[in-house]
CSV table of C-alpha atoms in Angstrom, one decimal:
chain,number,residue,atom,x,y,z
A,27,UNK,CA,-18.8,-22.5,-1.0
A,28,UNK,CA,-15.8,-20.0,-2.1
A,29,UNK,CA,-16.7,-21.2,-5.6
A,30,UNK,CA,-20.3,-20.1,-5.5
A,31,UNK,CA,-19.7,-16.8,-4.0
A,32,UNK,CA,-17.3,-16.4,-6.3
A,33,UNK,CA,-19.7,-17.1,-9.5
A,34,UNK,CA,-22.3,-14.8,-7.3
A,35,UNK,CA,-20.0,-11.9,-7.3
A,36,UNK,CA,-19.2,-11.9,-10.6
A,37,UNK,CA,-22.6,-13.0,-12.2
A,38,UNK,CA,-24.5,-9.4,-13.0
A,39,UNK,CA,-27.8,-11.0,-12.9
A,40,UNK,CA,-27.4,-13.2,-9.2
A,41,UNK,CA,-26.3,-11.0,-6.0
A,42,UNK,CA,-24.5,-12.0,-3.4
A,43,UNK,CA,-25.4,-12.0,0.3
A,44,UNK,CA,-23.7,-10.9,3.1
A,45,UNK,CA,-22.1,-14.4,4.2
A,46,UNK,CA,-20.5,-15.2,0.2
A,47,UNK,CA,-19.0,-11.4,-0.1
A,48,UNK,CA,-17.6,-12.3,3.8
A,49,UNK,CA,-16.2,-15.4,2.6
A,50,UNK,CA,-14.8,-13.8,-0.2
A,51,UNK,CA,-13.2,-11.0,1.5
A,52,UNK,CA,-11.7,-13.3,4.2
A,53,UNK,CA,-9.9,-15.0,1.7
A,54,UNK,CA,-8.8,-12.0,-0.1
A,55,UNK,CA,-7.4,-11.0,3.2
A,56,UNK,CA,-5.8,-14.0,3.7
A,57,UNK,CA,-4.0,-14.5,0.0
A,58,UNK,CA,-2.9,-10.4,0.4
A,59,UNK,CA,-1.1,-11.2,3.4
A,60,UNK,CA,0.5,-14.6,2.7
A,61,UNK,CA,1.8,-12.4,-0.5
A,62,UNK,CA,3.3,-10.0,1.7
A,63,UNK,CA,5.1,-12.3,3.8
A,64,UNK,CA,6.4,-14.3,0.8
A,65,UNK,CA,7.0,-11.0,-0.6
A,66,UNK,CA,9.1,-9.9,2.0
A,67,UNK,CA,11.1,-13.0,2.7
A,68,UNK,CA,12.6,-13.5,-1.1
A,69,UNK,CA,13.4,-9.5,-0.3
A,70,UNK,CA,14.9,-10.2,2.5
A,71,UNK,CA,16.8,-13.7,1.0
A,72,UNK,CA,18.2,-11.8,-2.2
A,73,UNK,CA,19.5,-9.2,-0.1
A,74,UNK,CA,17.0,-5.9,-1.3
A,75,UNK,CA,16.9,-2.9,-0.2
A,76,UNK,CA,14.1,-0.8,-0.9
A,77,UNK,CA,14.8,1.9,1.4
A,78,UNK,CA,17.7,3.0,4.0
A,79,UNK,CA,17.3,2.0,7.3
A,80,UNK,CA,15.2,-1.3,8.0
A,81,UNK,CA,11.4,-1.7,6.4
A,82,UNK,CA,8.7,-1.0,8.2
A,83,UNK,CA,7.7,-4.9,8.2
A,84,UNK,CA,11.3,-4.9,9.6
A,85,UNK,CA,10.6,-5.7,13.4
A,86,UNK,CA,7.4,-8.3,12.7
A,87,UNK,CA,8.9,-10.4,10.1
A,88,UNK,CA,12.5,-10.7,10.7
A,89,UNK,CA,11.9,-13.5,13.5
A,90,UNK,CA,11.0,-15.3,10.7
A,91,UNK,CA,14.2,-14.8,8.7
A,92,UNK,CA,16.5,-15.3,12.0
A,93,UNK,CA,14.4,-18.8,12.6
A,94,UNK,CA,14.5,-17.6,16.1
């Protein structure tokens, strides 16, 4: 399925319905935050600092760096 709404999207010629650009966006969603949270626990494991104070994503992913 994600592979043909993925040819559908990108074909000029064969629109996609509601249900492929759904898919398509759920799974964008879902790779954008898994990138985040990656994102944010190699910052957090090399010791980066992009700004003073704690991040913003501070307080929902450092649980996940402590291990709780």
């Amino acid at each position: 399925m994600h592979a043909s709404a993925a040819s559908k999207t990108l074909r000029q010629f064969s629109p996609a319905n509601w249900l492929d650009a759904l898919a398509l966006t759920v799974l964008a969603l879902a790779a954008a935050t898994t990138a985040v949270v990656v994102l944010y626990l190699v910052k957090s494991a090399l010791g980066i600092n992009l700004m003073p104070g704690p991040s913003p994503l501070h307080d929902l992913f450092f649980p996940l760096v402590r291990g709780y």
